[in-house]
PDB file of C-alpha atoms in Angstrom:
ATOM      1  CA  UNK A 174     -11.094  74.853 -98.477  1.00  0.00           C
ATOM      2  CA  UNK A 175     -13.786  77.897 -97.790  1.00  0.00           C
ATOM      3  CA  UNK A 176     -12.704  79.909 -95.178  1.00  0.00           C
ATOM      4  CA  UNK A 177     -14.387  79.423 -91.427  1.00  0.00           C
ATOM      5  CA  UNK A 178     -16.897  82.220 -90.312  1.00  0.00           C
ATOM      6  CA  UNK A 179     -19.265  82.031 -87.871  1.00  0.00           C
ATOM      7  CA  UNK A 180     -22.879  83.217 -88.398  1.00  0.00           C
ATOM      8  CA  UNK A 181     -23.015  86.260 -86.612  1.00  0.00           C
ATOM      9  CA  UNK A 182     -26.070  86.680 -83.593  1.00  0.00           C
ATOM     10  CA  UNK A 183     -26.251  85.798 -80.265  1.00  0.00           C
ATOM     11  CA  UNK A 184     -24.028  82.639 -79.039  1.00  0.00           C
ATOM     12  CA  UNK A 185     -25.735  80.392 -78.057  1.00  0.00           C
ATOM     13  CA  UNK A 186     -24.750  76.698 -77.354  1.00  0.00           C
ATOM     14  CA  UNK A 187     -26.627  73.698 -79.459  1.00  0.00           C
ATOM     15  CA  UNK A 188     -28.520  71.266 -78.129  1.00  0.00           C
ATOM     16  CA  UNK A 189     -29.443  73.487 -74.975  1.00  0.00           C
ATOM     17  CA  UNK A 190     -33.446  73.272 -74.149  1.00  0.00           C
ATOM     18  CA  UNK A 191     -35.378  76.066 -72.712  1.00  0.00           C
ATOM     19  CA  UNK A 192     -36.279  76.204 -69.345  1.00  0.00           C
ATOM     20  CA  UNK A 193     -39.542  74.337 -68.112  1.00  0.00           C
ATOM     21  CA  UNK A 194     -40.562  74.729 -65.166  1.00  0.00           C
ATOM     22  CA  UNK A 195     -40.093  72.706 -61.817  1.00  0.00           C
ATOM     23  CA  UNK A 196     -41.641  69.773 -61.745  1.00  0.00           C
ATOM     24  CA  UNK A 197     -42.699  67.871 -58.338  1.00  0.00           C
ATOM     25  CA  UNK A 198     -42.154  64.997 -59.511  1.00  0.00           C
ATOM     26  CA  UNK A 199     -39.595  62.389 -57.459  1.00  0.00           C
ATOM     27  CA  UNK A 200     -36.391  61.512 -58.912  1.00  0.00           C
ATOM     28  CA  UNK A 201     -35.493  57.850 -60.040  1.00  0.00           C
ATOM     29  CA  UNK A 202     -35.415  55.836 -56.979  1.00  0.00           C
ATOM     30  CA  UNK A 203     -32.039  54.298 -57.822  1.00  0.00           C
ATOM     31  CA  UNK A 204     -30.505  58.149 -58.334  1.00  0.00           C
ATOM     32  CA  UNK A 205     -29.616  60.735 -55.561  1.00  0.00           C
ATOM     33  CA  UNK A 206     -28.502  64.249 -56.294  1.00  0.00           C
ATOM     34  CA  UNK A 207     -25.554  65.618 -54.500  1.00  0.00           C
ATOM     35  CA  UNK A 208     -24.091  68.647 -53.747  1.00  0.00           C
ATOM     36  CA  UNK A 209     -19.986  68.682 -53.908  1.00  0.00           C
ATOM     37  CA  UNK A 210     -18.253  69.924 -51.250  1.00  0.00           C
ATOM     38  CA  UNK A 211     -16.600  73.353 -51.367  1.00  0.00           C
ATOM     39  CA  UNK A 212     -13.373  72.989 -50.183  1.00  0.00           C
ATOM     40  CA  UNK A 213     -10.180  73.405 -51.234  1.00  0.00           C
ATOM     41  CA  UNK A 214     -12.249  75.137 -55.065  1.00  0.00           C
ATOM     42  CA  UNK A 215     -14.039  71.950 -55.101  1.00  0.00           C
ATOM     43  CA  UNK A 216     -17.234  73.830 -56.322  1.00  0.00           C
ATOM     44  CA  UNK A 217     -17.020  77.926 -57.294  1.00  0.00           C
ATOM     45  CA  UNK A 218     -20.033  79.875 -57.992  1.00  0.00           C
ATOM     46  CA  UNK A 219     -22.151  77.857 -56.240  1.00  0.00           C
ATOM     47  CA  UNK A 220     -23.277  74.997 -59.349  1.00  0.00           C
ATOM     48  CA  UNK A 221     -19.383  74.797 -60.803  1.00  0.00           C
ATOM     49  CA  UNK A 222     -18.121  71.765 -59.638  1.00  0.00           C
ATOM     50  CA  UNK A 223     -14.609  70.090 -60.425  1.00  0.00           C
ATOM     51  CA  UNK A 224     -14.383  67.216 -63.018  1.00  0.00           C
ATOM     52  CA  UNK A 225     -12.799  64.333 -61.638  1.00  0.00           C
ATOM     53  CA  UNK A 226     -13.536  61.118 -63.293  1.00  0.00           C
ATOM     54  CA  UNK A 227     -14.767  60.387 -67.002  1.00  0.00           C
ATOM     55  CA  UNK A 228     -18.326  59.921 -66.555  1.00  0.00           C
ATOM     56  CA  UNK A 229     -19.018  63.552 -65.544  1.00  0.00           C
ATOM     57  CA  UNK A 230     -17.307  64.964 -68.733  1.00  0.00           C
ATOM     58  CA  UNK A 231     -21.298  66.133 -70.133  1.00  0.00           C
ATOM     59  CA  UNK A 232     -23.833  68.829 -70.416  1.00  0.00           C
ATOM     60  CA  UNK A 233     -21.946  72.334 -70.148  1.00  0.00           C
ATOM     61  CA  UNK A 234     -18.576  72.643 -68.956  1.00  0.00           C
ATOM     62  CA  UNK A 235     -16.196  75.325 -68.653  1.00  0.00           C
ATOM     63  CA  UNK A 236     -12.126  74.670 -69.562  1.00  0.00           C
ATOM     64  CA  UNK A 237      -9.821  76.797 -67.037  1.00  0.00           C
ATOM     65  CA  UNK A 238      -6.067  77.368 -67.606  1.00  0.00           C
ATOM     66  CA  UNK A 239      -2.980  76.983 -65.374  1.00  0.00           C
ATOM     67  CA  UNK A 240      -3.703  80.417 -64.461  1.00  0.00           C
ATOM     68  CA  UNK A 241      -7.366  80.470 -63.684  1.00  0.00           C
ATOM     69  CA  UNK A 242      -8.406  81.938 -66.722  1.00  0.00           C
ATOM     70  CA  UNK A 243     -10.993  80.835 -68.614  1.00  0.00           C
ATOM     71  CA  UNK A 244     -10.644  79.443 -72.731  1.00  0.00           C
ATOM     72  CA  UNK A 245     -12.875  80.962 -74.995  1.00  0.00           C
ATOM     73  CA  UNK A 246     -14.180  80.307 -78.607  1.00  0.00           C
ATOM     74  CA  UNK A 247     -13.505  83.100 -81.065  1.00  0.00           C
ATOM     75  CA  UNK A 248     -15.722  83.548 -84.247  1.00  0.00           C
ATOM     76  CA  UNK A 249     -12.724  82.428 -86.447  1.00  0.00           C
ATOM     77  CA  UNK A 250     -12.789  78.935 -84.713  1.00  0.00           C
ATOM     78  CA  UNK A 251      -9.853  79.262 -82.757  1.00  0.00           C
ATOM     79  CA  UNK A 252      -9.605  79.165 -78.904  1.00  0.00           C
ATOM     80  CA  UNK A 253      -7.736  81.705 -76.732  1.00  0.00           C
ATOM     81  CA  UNK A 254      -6.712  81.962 -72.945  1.00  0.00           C
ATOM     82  CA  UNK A 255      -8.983  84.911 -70.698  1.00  0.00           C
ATOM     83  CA  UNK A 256      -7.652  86.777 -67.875  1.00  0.00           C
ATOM     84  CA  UNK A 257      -5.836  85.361 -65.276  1.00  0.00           C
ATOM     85  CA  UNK A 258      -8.315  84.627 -62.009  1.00  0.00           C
ATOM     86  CA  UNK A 259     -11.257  85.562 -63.873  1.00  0.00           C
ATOM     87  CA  UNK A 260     -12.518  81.848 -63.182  1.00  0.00           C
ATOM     88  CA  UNK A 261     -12.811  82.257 -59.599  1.00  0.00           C
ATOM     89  CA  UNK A 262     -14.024  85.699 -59.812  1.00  0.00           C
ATOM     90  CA  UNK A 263     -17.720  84.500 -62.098  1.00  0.00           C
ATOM     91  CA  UNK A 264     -19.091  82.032 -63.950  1.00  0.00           C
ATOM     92  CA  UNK A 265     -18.033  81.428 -67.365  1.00  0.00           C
ATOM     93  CA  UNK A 266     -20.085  83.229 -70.051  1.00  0.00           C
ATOM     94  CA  UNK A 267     -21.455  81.791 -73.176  1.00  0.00           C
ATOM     95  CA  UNK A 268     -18.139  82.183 -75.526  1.00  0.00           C
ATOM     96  CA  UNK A 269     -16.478  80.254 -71.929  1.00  0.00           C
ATOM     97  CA  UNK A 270     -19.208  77.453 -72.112  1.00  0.00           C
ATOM     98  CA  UNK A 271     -18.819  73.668 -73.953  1.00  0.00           C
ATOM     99  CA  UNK A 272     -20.939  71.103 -74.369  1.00  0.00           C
ATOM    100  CA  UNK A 273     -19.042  67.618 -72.851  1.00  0.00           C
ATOM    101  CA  UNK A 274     -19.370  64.477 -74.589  1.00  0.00           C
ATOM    102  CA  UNK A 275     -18.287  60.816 -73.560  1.00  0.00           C
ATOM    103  CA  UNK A 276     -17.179  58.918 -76.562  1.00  0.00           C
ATOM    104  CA  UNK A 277     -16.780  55.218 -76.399  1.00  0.00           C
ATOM    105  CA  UNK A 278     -14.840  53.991 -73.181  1.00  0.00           C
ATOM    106  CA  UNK A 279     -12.162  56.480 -73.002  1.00  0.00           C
ATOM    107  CA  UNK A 280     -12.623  59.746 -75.223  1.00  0.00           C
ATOM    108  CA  UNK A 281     -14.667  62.358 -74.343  1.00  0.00           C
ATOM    109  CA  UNK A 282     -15.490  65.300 -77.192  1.00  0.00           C
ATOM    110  CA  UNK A 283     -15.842  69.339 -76.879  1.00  0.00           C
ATOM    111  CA  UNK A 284     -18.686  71.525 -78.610  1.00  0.00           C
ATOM    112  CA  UNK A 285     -18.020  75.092 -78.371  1.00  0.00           C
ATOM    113  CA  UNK A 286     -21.157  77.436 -78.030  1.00  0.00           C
ATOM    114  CA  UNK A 287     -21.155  78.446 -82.284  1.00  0.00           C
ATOM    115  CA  UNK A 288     -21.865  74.112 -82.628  1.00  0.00           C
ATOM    116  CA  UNK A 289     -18.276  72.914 -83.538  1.00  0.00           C
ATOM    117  CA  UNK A 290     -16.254  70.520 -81.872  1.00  0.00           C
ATOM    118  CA  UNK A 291     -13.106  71.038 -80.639  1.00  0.00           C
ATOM    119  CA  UNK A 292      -9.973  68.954 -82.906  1.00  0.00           C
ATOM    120  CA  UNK A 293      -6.596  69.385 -84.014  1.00  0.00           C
ATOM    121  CA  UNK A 294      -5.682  70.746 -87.138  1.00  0.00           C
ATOM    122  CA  UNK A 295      -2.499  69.199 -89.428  1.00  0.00           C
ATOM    123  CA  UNK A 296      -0.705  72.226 -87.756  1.00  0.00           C
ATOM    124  CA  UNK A 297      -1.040  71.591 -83.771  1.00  0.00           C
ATOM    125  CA  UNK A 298      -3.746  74.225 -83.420  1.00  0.00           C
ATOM    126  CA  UNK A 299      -7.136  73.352 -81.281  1.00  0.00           C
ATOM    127  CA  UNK A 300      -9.765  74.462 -83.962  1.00  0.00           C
ATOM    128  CA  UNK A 301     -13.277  74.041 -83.830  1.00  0.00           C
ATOM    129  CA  UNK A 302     -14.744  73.607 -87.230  1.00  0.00           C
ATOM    130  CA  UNK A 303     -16.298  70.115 -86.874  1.00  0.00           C
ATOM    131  CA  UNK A 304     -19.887  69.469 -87.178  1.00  0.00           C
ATOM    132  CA  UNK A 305     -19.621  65.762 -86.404  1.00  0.00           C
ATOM    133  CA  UNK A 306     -17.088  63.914 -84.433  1.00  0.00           C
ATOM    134  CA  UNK A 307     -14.352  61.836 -86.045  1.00  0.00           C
ATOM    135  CA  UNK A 308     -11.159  60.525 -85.010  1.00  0.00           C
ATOM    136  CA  UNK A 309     -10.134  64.125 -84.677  1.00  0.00           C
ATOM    137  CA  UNK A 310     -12.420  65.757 -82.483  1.00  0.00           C
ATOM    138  CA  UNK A 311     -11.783  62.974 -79.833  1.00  0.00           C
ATOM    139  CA  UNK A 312      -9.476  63.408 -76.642  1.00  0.00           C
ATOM    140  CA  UNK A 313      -8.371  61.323 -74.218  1.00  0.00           C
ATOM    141  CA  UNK A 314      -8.742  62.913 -71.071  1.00  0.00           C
ATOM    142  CA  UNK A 315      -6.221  62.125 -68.021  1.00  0.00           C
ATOM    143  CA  UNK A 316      -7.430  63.101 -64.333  1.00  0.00           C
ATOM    144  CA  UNK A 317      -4.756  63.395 -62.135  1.00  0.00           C
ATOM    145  CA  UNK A 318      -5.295  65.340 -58.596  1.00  0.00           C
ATOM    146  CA  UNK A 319      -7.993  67.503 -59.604  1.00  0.00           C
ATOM    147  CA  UNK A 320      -7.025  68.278 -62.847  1.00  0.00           C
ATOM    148  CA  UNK A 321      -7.240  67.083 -66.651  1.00  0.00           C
ATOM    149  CA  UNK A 322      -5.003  66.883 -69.477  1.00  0.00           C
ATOM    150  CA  UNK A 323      -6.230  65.897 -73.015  1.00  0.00           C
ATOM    151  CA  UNK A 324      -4.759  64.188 -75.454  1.00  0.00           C
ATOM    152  CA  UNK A 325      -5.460  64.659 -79.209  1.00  0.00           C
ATOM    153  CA  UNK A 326      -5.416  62.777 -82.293  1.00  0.00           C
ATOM    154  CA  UNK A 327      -2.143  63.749 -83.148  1.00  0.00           C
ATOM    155  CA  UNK A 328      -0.752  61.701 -79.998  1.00  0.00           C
ATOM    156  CA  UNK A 329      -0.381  65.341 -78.432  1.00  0.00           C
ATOM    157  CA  UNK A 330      -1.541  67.179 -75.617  1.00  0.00           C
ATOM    158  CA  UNK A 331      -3.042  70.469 -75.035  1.00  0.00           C
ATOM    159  CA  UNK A 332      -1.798  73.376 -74.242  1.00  0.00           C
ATOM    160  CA  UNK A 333      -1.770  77.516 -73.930  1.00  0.00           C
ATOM    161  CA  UNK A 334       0.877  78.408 -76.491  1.00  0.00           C
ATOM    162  CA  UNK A 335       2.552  81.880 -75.667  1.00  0.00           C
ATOM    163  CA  UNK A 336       0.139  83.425 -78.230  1.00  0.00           C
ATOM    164  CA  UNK A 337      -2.473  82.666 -76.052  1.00  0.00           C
ATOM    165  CA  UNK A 338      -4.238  79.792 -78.237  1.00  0.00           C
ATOM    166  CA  UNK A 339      -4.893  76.450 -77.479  1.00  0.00           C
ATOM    167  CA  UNK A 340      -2.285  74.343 -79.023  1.00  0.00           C
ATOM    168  CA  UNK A 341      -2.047  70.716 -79.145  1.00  0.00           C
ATOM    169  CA  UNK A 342       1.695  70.299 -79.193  1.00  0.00           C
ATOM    170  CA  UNK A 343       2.879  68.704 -75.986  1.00  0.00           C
ATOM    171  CA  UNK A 344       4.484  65.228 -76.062  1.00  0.00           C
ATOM    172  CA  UNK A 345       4.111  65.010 -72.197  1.00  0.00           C
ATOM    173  CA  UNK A 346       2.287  66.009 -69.249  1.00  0.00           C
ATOM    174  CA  UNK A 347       3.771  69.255 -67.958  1.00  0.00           C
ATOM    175  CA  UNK A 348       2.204  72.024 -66.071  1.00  0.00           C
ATOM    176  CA  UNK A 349       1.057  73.902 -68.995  1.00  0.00           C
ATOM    177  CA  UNK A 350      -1.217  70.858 -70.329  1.00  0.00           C
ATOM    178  CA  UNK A 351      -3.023  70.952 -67.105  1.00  0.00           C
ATOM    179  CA  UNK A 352      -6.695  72.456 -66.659  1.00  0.00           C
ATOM    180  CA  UNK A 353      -9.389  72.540 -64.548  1.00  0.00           C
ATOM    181  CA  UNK A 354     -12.716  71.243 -66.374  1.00  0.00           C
ATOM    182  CA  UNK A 355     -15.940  72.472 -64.526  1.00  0.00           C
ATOM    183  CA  UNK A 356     -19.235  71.116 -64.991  1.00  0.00           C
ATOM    184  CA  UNK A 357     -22.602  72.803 -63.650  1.00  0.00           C
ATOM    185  CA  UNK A 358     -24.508  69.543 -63.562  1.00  0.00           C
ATOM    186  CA  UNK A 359     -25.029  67.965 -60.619  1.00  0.00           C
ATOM    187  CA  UNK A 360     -23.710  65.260 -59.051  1.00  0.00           C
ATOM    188  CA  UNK A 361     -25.125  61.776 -59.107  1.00  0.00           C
ATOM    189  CA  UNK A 362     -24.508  58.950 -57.257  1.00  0.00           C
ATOM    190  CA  UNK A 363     -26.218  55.590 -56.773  1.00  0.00           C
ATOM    191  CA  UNK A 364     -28.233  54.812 -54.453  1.00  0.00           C
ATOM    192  CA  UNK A 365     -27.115  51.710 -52.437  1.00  0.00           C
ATOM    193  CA  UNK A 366     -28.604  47.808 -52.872  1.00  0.00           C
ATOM    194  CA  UNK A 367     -30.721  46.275 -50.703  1.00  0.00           C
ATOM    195  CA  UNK A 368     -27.452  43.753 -50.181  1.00  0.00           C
ATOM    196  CA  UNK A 369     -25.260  46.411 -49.320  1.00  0.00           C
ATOM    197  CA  UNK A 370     -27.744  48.193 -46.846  1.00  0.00           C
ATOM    198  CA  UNK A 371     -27.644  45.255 -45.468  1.00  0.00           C
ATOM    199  CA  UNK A 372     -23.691  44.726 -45.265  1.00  0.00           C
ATOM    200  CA  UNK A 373     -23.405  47.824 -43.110  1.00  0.00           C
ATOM    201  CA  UNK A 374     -25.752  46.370 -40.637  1.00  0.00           C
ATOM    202  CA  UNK A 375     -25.409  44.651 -37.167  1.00  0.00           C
ATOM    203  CA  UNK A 376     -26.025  41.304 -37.531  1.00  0.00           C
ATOM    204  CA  UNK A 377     -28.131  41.433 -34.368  1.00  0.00           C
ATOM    205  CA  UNK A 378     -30.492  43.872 -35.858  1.00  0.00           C
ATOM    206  CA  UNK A 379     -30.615  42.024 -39.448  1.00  0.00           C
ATOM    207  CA  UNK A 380     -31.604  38.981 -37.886  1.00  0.00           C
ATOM    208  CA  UNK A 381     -34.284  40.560 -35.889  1.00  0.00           C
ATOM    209  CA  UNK A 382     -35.450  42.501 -38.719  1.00  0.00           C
ATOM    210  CA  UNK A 383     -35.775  39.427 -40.082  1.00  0.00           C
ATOM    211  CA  UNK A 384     -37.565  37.420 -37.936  1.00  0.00           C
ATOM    212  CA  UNK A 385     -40.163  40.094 -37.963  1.00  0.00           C
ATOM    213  CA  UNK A 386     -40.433  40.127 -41.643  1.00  0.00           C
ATOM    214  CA  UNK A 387     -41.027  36.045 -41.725  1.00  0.00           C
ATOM    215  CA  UNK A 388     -42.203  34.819 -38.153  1.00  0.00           C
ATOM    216  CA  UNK A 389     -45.435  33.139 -37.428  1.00  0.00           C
ATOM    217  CA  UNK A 390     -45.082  34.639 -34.015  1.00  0.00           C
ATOM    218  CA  UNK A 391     -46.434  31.470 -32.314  1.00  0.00           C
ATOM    219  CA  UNK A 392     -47.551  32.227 -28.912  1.00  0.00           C
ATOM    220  CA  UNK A 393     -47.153  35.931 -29.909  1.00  0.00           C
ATOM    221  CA  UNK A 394     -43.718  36.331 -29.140  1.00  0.00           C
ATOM    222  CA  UNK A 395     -40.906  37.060 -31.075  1.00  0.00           C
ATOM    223  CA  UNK A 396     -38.120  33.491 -30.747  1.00  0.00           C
ATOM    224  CA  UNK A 397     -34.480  34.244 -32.447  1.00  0.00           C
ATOM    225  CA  UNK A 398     -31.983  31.892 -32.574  1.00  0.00           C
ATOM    226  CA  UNK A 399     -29.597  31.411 -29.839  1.00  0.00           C
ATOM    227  CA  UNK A 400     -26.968  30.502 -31.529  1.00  0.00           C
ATOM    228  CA  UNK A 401     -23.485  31.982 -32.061  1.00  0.00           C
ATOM    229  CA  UNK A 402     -23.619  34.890 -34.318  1.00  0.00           C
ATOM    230  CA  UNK A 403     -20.303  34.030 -35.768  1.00  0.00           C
ATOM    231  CA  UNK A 404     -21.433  31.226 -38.355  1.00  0.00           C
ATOM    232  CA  UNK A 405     -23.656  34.343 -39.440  1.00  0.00           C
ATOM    233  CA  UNK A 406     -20.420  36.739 -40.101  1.00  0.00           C
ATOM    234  CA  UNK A 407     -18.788  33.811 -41.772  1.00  0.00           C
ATOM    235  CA  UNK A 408     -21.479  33.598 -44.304  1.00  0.00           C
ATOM    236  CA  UNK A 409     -22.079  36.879 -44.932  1.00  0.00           C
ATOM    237  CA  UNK A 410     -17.853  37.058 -46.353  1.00  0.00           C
ATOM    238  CA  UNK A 411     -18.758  34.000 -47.955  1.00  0.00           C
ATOM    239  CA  UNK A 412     -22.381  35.583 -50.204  1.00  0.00           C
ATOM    240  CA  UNK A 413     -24.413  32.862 -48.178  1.00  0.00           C
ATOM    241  CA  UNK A 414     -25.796  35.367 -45.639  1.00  0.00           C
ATOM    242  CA  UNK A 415     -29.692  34.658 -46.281  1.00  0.00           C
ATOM    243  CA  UNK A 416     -29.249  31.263 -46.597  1.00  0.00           C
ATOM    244  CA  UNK A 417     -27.840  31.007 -42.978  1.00  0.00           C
ATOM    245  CA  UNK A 418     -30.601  33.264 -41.725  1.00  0.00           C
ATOM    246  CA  UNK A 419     -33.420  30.641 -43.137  1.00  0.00           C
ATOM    247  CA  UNK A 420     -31.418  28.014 -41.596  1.00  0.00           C
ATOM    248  CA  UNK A 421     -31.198  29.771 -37.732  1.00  0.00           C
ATOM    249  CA  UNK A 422     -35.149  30.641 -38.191  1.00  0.00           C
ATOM    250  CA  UNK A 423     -35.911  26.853 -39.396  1.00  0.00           C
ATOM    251  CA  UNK A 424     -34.146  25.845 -36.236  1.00  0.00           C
ATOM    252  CA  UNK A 425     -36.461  27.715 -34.062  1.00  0.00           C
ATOM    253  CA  UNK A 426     -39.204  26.158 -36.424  1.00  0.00           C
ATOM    254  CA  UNK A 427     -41.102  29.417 -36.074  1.00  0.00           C
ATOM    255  CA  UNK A 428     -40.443  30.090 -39.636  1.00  0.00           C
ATOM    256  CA  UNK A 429     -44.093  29.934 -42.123  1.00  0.00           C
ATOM    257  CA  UNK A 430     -41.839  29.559 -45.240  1.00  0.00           C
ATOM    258  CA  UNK A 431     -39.689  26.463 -43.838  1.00  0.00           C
ATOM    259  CA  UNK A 432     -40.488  22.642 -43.630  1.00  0.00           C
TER     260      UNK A 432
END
């Protein structure tokens, strides 16, 4: 087998575009962009937020150690440990960048900025020599309070061994197969339903609401139903919430859409 080298040049990580500029346009209605909070080194260097749950493992991500250094790709493929508290002193530079996949349900893959993807070799080492991903360049990640531990192919997990590489050697979760995975993208959440808008409503103001919306507002005024609002909590537990609502309006018969 040839030995690795990278192409020499600037690093620069695959796949990322060139900046364009703002556009005005609004966002998806069903999207909202969040910023995380910063506490506790919830988000460092103002765009670095912590990785907490599978779905944000994508787009660039930095890998921090125990001991808030950074790991960075060499040009032979390998991947050491930086200086101690250099994480929380910058961002991480282009050797400290990686491109985050999700694979399938449960793995998630690594790209290092010279285009290879993190795996394990036959000997334990974390290498990055891949071009494609195969059962060897996927981990299983587990989040635990903040922090990630990945499990390789070889049914081992990551590591800093004492030479300062990334090893994956571990047959349990210790403190030295912790890290802290950052990602600069931003947060998304989805926006709520119209049904659960409406959960977190008084019932008081949903049936006005309404009444407004459907009312033939005979002798212009506006006629809600006087009777007990509790039939109206029982059938919103019960997923029959807009059925009762039609039902209290037909009473009142002031309702254009009922017999």
């Amino acid at each position: 087998m040839a030995e690795y080298t990278a192409k020499p040049g600037k690093l620069r990580l695959k796949g990322e575009k060139k900046k364009k500029k703002k556009s005005h346009k609004r966002k998806h209605e069903s999207d909202e962009e969040v910023a995380g909070d910063d506490v506790d080194g919830e988000v460092l260097h103002d765009t670095w937020r912590r990785v907490r749950d599978l779905v944000d493992v994508k787009g660039s991500v930095s890998l921090v150690s125990r001991t808030g250094a950074y790991i960075s790709a060499q040009d032979d493929g390998s991947f050491v440990e930086g200086v101690p508290g250099e994480s929380e002193k910058r961002p991480p530079n282009e050797a400290e960048e990686f491109l985050g996949f999700v694979v399938g349900e449960e793995k998630v893959a690594l790209k290092s900025g010279y285009g290879k993807y993190l795996c394990t070799s036959s000997s334990g080492d974390v290498v990055g020599r891949s071009d494609a991903i195969g059962t060897r360049e996927m981990w299983e990640p587990i989040f635990q309070e903040g922090m990630i531990a990945l499990e390789g192919s070889n049914r081992r997990f990551m590591i800093v061994a004492d030479n300062g590489k990334l090893m994956a050697s571990a047959e349990k979760v210790a403190d030295d197969a912790k890290f802290t995975l950052r990602t600069s993208k931003a947060k998304f959440k989805k926006a709520k339903t119209e049904a659960e808008v409406e959960y977190g409503k008084k019932l008081s103001s949903l049936e006005l609401e309404y009444v407004n919306k459907f009312q033939n507002f005979q002798d212009h005024h506006v006629i809600v139903s006087d009777r007990s609002r509790e039939e109206l909590r029982s059938a919103r537990h019960s997923g029959k919430l807009h059925e009762s609502l039609l039902d209290r309006r037909e009473k009142t018969k002031s309702d254009r859409y009922c017999k």
